[in-house]
Short mmCIF file of C-alpha atoms and ligand atoms in Angstrom, two decimals:
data_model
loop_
_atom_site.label_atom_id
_atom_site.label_comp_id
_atom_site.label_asym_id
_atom_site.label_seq_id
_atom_site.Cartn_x
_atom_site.Cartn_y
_atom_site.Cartn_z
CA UNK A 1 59.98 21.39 -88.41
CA UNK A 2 63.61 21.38 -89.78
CA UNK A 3 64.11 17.38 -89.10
CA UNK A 4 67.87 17.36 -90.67
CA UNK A 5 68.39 20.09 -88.22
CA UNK A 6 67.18 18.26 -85.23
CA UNK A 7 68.66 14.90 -86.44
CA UNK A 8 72.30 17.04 -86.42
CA UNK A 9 71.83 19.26 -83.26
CA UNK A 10 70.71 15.53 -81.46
CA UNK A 11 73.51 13.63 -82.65
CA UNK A 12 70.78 10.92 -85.03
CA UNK A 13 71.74 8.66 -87.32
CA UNK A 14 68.65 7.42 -88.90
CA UNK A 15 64.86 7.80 -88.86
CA UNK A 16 62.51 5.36 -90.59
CA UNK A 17 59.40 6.19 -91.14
CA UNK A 18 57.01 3.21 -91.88
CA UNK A 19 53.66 2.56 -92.63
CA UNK A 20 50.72 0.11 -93.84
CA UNK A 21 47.55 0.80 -94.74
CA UNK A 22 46.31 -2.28 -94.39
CA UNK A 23 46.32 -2.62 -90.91
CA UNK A 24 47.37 1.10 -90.28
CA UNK A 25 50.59 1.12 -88.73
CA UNK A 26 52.27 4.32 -88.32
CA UNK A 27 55.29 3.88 -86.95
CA UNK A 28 58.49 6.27 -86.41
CA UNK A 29 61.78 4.32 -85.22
CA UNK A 30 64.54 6.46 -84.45
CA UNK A 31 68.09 5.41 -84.21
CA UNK A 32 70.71 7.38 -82.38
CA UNK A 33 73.82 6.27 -82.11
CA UNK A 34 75.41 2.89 -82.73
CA UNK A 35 79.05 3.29 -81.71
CA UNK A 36 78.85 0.48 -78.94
CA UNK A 37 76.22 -1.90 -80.72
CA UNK A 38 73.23 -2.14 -82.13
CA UNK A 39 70.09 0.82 -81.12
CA UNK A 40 67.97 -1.12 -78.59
CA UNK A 41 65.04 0.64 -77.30
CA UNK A 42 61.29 -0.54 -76.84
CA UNK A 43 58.53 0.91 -78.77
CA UNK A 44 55.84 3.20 -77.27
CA UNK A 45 52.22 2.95 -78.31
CA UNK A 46 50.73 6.31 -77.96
CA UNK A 47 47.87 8.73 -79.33
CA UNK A 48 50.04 11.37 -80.22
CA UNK A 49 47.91 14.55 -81.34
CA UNK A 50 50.70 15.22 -83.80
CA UNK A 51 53.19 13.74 -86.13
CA UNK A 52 55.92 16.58 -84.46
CA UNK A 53 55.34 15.43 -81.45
CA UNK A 54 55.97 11.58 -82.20
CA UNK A 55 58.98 12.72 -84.31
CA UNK A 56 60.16 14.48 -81.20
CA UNK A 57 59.57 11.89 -78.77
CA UNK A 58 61.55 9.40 -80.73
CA UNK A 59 64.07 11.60 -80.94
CA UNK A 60 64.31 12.21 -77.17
CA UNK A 61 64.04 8.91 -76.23
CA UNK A 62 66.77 7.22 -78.56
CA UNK A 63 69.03 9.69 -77.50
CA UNK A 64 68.20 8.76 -73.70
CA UNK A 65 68.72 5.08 -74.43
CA UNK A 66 72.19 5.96 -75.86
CA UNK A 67 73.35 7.56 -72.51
CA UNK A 68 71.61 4.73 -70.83
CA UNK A 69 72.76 1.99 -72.32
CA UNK A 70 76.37 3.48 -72.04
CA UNK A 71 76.28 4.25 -68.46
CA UNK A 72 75.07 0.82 -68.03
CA UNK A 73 78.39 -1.01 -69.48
CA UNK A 74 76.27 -2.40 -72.55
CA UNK A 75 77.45 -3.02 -76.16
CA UNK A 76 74.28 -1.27 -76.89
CA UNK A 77 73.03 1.81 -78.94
CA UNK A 78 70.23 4.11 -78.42
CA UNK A 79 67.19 3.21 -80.54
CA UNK A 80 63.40 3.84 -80.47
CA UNK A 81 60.05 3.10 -82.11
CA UNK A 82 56.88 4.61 -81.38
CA UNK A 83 53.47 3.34 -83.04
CA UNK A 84 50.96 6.48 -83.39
CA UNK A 85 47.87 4.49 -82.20
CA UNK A 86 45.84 4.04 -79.67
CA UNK A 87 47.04 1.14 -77.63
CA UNK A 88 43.42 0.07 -76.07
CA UNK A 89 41.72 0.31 -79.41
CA UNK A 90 44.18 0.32 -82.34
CA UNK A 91 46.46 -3.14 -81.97
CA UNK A 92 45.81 -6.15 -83.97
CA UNK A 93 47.90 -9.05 -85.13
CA UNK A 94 48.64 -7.62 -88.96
CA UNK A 95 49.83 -4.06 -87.00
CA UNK A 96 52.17 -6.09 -85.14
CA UNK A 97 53.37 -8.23 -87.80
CA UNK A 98 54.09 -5.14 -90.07
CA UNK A 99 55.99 -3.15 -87.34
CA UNK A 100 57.95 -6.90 -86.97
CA UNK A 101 58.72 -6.60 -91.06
CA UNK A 102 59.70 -2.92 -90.62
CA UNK A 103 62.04 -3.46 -87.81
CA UNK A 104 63.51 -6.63 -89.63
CA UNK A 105 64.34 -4.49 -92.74
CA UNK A 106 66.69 -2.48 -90.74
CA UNK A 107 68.70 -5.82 -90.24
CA UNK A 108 69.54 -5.70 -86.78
CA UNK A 109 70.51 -2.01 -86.46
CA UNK A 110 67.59 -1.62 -83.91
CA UNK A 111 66.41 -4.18 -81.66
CA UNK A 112 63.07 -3.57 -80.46
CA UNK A 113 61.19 -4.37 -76.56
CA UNK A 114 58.54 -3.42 -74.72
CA UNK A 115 57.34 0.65 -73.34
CA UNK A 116 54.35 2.34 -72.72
CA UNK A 117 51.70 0.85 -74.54
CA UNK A 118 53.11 -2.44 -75.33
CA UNK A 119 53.81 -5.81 -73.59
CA UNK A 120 55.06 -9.00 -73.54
CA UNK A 121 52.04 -10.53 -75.47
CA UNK A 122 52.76 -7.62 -78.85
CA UNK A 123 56.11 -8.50 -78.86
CA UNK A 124 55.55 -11.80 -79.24
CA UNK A 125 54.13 -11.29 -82.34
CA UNK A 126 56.81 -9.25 -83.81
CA UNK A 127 58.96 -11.91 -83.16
CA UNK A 128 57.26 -13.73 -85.76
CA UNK A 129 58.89 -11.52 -88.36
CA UNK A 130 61.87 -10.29 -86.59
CA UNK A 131 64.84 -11.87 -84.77
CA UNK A 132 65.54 -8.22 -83.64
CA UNK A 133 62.90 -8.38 -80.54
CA UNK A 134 63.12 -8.78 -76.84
CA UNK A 135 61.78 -8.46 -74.01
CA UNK A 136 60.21 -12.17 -75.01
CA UNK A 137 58.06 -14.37 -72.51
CA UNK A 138 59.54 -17.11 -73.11
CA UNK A 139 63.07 -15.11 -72.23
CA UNK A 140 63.83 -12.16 -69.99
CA UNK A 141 59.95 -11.29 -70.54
CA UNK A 142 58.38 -7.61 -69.20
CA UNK A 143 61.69 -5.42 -68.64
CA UNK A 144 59.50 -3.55 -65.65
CA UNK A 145 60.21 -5.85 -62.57
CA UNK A 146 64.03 -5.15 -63.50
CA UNK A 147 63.34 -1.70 -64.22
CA UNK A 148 62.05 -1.22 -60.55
CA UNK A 149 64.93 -3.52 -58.87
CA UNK A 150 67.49 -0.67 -60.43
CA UNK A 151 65.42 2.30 -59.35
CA UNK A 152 65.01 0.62 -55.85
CA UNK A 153 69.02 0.22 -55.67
CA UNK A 154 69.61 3.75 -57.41
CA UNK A 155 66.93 5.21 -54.43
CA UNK A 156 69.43 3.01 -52.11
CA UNK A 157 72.46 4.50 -53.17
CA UNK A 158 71.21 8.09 -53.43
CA UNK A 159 70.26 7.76 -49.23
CA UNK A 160 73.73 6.29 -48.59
CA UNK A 161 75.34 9.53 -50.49
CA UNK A 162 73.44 11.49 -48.17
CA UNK A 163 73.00 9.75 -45.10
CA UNK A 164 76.38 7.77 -44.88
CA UNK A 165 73.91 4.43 -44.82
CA UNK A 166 71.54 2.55 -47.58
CA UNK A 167 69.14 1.46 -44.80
CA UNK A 168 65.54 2.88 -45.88
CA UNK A 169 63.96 2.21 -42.55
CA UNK A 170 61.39 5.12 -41.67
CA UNK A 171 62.30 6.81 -45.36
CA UNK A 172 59.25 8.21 -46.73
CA UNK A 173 58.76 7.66 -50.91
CA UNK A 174 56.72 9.27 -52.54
CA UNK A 175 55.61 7.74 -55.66
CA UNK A 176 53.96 8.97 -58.94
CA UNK A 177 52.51 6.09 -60.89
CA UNK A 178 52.29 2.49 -59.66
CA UNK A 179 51.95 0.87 -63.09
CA UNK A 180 54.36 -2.03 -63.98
CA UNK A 181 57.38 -0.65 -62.31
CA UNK A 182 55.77 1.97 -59.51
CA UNK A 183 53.83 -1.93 -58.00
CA UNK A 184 57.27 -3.83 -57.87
CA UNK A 185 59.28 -0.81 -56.37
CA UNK A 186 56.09 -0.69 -54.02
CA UNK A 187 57.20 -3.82 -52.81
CA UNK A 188 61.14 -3.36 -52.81
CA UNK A 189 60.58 -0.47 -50.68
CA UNK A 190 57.96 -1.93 -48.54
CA UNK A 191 60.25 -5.19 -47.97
CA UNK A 192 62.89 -2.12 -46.99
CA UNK A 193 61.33 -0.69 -44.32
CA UNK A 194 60.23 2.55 -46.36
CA UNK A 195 56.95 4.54 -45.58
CA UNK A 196 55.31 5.00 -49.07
CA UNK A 197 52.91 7.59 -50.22
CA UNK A 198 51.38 7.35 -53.93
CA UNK A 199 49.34 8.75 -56.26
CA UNK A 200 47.78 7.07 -59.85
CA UNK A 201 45.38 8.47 -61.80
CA UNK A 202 43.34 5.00 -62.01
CA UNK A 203 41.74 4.50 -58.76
CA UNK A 204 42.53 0.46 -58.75
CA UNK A 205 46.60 0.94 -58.70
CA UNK A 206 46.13 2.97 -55.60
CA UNK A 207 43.72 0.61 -53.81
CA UNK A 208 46.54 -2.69 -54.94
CA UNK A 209 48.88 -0.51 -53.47
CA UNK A 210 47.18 0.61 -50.21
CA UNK A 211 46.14 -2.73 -49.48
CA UNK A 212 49.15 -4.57 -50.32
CA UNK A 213 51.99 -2.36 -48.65
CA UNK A 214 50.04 -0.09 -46.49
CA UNK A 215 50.81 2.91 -48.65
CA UNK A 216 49.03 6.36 -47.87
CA UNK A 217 47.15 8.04 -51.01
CA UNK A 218 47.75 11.66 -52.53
CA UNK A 219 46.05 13.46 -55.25
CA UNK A 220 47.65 13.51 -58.47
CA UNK A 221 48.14 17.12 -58.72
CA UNK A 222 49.58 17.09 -54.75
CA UNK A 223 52.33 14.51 -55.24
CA UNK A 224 55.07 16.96 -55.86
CA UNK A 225 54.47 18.82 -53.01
CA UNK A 226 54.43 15.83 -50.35
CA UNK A 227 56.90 16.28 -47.83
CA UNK A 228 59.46 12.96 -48.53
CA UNK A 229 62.57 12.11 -48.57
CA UNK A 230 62.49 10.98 -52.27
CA UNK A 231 59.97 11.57 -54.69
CA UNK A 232 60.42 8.86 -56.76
CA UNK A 233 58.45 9.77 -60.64
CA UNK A 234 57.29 6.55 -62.23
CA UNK A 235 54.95 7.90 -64.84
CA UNK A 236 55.34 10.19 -67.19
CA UNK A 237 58.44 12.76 -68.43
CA UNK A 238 58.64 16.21 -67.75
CA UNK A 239 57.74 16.61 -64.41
CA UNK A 240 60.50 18.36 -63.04
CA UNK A 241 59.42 22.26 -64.73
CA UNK A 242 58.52 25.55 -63.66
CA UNK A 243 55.42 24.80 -62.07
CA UNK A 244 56.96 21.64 -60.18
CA UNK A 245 59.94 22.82 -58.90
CA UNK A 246 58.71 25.32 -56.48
CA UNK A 247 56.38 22.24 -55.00
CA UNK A 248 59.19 19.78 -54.13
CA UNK A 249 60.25 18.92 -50.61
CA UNK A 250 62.12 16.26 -50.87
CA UNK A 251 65.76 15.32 -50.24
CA UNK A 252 66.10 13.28 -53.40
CA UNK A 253 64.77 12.67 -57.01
CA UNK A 254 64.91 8.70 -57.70
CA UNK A 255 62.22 7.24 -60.20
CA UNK A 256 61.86 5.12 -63.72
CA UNK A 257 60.06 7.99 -66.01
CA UNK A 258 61.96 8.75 -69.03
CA UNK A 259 63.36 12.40 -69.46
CA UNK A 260 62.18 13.53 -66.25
CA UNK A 261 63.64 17.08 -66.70
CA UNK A 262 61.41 19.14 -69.10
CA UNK A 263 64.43 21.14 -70.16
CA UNK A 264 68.13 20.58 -69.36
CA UNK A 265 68.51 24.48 -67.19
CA UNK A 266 65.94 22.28 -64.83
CA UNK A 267 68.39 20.21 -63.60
CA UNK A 268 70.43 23.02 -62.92
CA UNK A 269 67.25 23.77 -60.35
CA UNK A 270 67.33 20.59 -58.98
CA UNK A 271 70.81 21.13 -57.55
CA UNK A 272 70.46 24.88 -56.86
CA UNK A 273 67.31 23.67 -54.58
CA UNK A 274 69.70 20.98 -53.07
CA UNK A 275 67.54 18.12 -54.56
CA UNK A 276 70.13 15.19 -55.02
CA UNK A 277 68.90 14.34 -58.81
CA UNK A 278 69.51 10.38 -59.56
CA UNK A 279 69.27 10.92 -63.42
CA UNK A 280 66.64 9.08 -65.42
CA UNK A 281 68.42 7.20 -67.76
CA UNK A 282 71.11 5.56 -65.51
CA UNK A 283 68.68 4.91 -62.18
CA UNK A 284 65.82 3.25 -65.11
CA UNK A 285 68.64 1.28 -66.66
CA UNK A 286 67.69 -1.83 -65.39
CA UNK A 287 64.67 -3.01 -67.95
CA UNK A 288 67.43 -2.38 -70.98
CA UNK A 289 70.07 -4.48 -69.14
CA UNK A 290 67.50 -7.03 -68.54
CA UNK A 291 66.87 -7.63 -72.64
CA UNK A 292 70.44 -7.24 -73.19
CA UNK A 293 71.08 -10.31 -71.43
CA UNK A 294 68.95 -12.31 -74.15
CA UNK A 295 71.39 -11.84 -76.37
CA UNK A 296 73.75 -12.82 -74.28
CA UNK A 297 75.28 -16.04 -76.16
CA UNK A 298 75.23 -18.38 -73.23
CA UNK A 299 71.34 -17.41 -73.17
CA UNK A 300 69.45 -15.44 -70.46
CA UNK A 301 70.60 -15.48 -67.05
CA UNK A 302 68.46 -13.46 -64.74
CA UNK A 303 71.49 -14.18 -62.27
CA UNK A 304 73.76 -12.01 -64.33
CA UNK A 305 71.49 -9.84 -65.42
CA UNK A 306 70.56 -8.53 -61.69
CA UNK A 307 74.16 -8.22 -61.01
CA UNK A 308 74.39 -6.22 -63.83
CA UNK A 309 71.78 -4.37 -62.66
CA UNK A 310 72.85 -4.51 -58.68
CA UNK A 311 76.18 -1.96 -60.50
CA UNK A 312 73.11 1.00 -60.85
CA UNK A 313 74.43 1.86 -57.23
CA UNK A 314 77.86 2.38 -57.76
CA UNK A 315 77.43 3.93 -60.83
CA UNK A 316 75.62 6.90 -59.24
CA UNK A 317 77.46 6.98 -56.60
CA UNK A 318 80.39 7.80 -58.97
CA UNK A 319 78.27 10.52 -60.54
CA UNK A 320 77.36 11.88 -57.28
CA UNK A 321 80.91 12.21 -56.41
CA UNK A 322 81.51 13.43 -60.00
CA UNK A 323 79.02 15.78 -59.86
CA UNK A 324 80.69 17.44 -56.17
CA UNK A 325 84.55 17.50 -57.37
CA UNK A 326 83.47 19.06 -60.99
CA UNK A 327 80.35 21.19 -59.30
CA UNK A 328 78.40 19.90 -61.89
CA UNK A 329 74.74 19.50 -61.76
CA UNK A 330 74.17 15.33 -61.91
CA UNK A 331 72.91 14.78 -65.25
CA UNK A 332 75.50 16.87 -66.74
CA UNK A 333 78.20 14.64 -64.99
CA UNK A 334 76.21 11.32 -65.97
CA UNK A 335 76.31 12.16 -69.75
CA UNK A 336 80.24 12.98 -69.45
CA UNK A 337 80.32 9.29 -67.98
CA UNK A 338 78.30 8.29 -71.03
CA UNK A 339 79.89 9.79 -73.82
CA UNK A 340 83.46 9.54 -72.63
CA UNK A 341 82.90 5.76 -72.91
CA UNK A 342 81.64 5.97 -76.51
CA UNK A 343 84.09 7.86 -77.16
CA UNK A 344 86.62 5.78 -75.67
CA UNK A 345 85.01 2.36 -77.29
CA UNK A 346 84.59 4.11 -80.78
CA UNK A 347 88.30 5.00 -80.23
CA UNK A 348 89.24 1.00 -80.58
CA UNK A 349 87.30 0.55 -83.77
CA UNK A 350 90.31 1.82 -85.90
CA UNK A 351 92.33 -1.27 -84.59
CA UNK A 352 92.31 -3.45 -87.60
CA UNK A 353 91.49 -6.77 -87.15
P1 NAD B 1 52.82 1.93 -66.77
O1 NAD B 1 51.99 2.51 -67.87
O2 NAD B 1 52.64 0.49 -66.42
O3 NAD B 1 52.61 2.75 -65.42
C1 NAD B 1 52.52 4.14 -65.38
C2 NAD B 1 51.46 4.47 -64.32
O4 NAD B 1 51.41 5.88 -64.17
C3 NAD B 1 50.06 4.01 -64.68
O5 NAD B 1 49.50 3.28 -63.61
C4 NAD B 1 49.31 5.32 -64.93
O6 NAD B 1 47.94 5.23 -64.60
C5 NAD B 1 50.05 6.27 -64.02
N1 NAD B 1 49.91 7.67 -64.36
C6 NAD B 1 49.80 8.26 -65.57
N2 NAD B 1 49.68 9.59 -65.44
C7 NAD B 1 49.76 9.85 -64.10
C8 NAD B 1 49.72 11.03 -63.34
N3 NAD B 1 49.56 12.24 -63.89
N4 NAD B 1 49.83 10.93 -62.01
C9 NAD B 1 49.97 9.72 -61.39
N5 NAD B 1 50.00 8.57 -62.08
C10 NAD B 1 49.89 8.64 -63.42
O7 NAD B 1 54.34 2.26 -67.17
P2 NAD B 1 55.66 1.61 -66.54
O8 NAD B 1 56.12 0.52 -67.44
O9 NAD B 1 55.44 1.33 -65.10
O10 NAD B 1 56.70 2.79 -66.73
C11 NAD B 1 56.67 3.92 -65.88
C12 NAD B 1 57.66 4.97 -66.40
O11 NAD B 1 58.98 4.43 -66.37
C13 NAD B 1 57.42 5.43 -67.84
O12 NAD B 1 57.76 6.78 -67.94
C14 NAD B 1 58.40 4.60 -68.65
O13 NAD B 1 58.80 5.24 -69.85
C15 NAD B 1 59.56 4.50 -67.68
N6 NAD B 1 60.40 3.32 -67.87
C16 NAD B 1 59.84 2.08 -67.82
C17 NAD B 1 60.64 0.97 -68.01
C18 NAD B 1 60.06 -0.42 -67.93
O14 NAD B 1 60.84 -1.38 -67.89
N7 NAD B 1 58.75 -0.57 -67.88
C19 NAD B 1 62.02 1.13 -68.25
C20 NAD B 1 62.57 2.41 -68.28
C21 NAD B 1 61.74 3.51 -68.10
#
């Protein structure tokens, strides 16, 4: 693995690699870009089977948290950690503490928070050796109730593009994980007037679900395929592919996973198929702009911070309408959005104050 290559070809900036042997941290924190601020991104706990693989998740997720955080109006860059570990066996209060060290030694240029594998409680311990943590309990606390308010808006706005109206009434969602953000959008949608249909691989989600909001069930493997007006993917990346794509029937892609397209010509697809695409990393911005508002100096507002993340709408609306003058697949017109405001911002730094 050529690593300067990738670091160049992805636009990086920095990778740290850090580790303990004490406790047995091995931890990868990848920073992106840092035009509009400092690289905020949470830090995924995962088994990896290989240290490529964690490399290149970091890698891809940074970058996404550039776009996002750009898109979303923030003074943010795109940053990532990920812990190789095990997060039901491996965590322990010296782990945490030395990830907390490691992300303090980069002195501020990341700022970490919660993702898969981690929550409020971990972060709260490498607070105790970092000022450069959110996501806090005491503060904004677990990013994923935001997270889901955004996708429910972004799900919103995508219907209004094609229907000329936001109400969800009767709209059938079909949902792929109901986790920490799949449960509240569950309830957003429910609240909405939305029929839902999901699927989790741990039998317990789908039974909260079911008997909560009256949701139907389908299998794992047969949740692409479900007829829907959205399917809404809110658990892992890569699930529009080759194999997937021929499944869909649905009007509209709208969920929280990460990096949702396995490769870029997939999008492309999307579009071709006459799948409205609501691209990952603007429709999941709302769990970023939720930390960001910890910083904010007056101190966290969840007020401001859902207005914030109420703008998720119009943004996509503008890269619908992007997307339709340019004939432009979605994602392609959501990163011009992105980058022509770093660009833009990064413009003003030679302004000598
Ligand atoms: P989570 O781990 O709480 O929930 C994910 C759910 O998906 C779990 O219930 C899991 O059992 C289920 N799942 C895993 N594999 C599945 C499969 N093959 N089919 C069906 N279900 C499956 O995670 P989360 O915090 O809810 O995040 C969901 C996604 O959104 C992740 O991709 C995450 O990176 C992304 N995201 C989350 C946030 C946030 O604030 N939590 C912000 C931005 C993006």
């Amino acid at each position: 693995m050529e690593v300067f290559e990738l670091m160049s070809d992805m636009g990086h900036e920095q990778i740290a690699f850090c580790y303990d042997k004490v406790s047995g941290l091995k931890a990868i924190i990848a920073i992106h870009d840092t035009t509009l601020g400092p690289a905020l991104g949470g830090t995924r706990m995962w088994n990896y089977d290989t240290e490529e693989e964690a490399i290149v998740d970091a890698l891809r997720l940074s970058q996404g948290m550039t776009y996002k955080s750009a898109a979303m109006g923030l003074n943010l860059g795109g940053g990532k950690g990920v812990i190789i570990a095990d997060s039901r066996k491996d965590k322990s209060e010296e782990l945490w503490r030395a990830y907390g060290r490691f992300v303090d030694s980069l002195g501020g240029r990341y700022i970490t928070a919660e993702d898969v594998g981690t929550s409020p409680e971990d972060l709260a311990i490498v607070a105790e050796e970092t000022e450069f943590a959110g996501g806090l309990m005491h503060k904004s606390g677990d990013p994923s109730p935001a997270t889901a308010y955004g996708v429910f808006v972004g799900i919103q706005a995508a219907i209004e593009h094609l229907d000329g109206s936001s109400d969800l009434t009767g709209t059938k969602v079909a949902i792929q994980g109901v986790g920490s953000v799949g449960y509240v959008l569950c309830d957003y949608l429910h609240d909405a007037g939305a029929e839902l249909i999901v699927s989790d691989i741990y039998e317990d989600k789908v039974e909260r679900v079911v008997r909560d909001f009256g949701a139907e069930v389908a299998d794992p493997d047969d949740i692409y395929g479900v007829a829907c007006d959205v399917y809404s993917p809110c658990a892992l990346g890569a699930v529009i592919n080759d194999t997937t794509l021929p499944q869909l029937n649905c009007r509209v892609v709208a969920g929280a996973a990460n990096n949702q397209l396995e490769e870029r010509h997939h999008g492309d697809a999307l579009r071709q198929k006459g799948i409205l695409y609501a691209t990952d990393f603007v429709i999941n911005g709302g769990g970023v702009t939720n930390v960001y508002h910890e910083f904010h100096p007056g101190g966290y507002s969840k007020e401001l911070a859902y207005k914030k993340i109420a703008g998720i709408g119009g943004q996509l609306h503008r890269i619908f309408e992007t997307s339709e003058k340019e004939d432009i697949p979605t994602h392609v017109a959501a990163e011009r959005i992105a980058r022509a405001r770093i660009e833009a911002i990064g413009q003003i730094q030679r302004i000598r104050v």
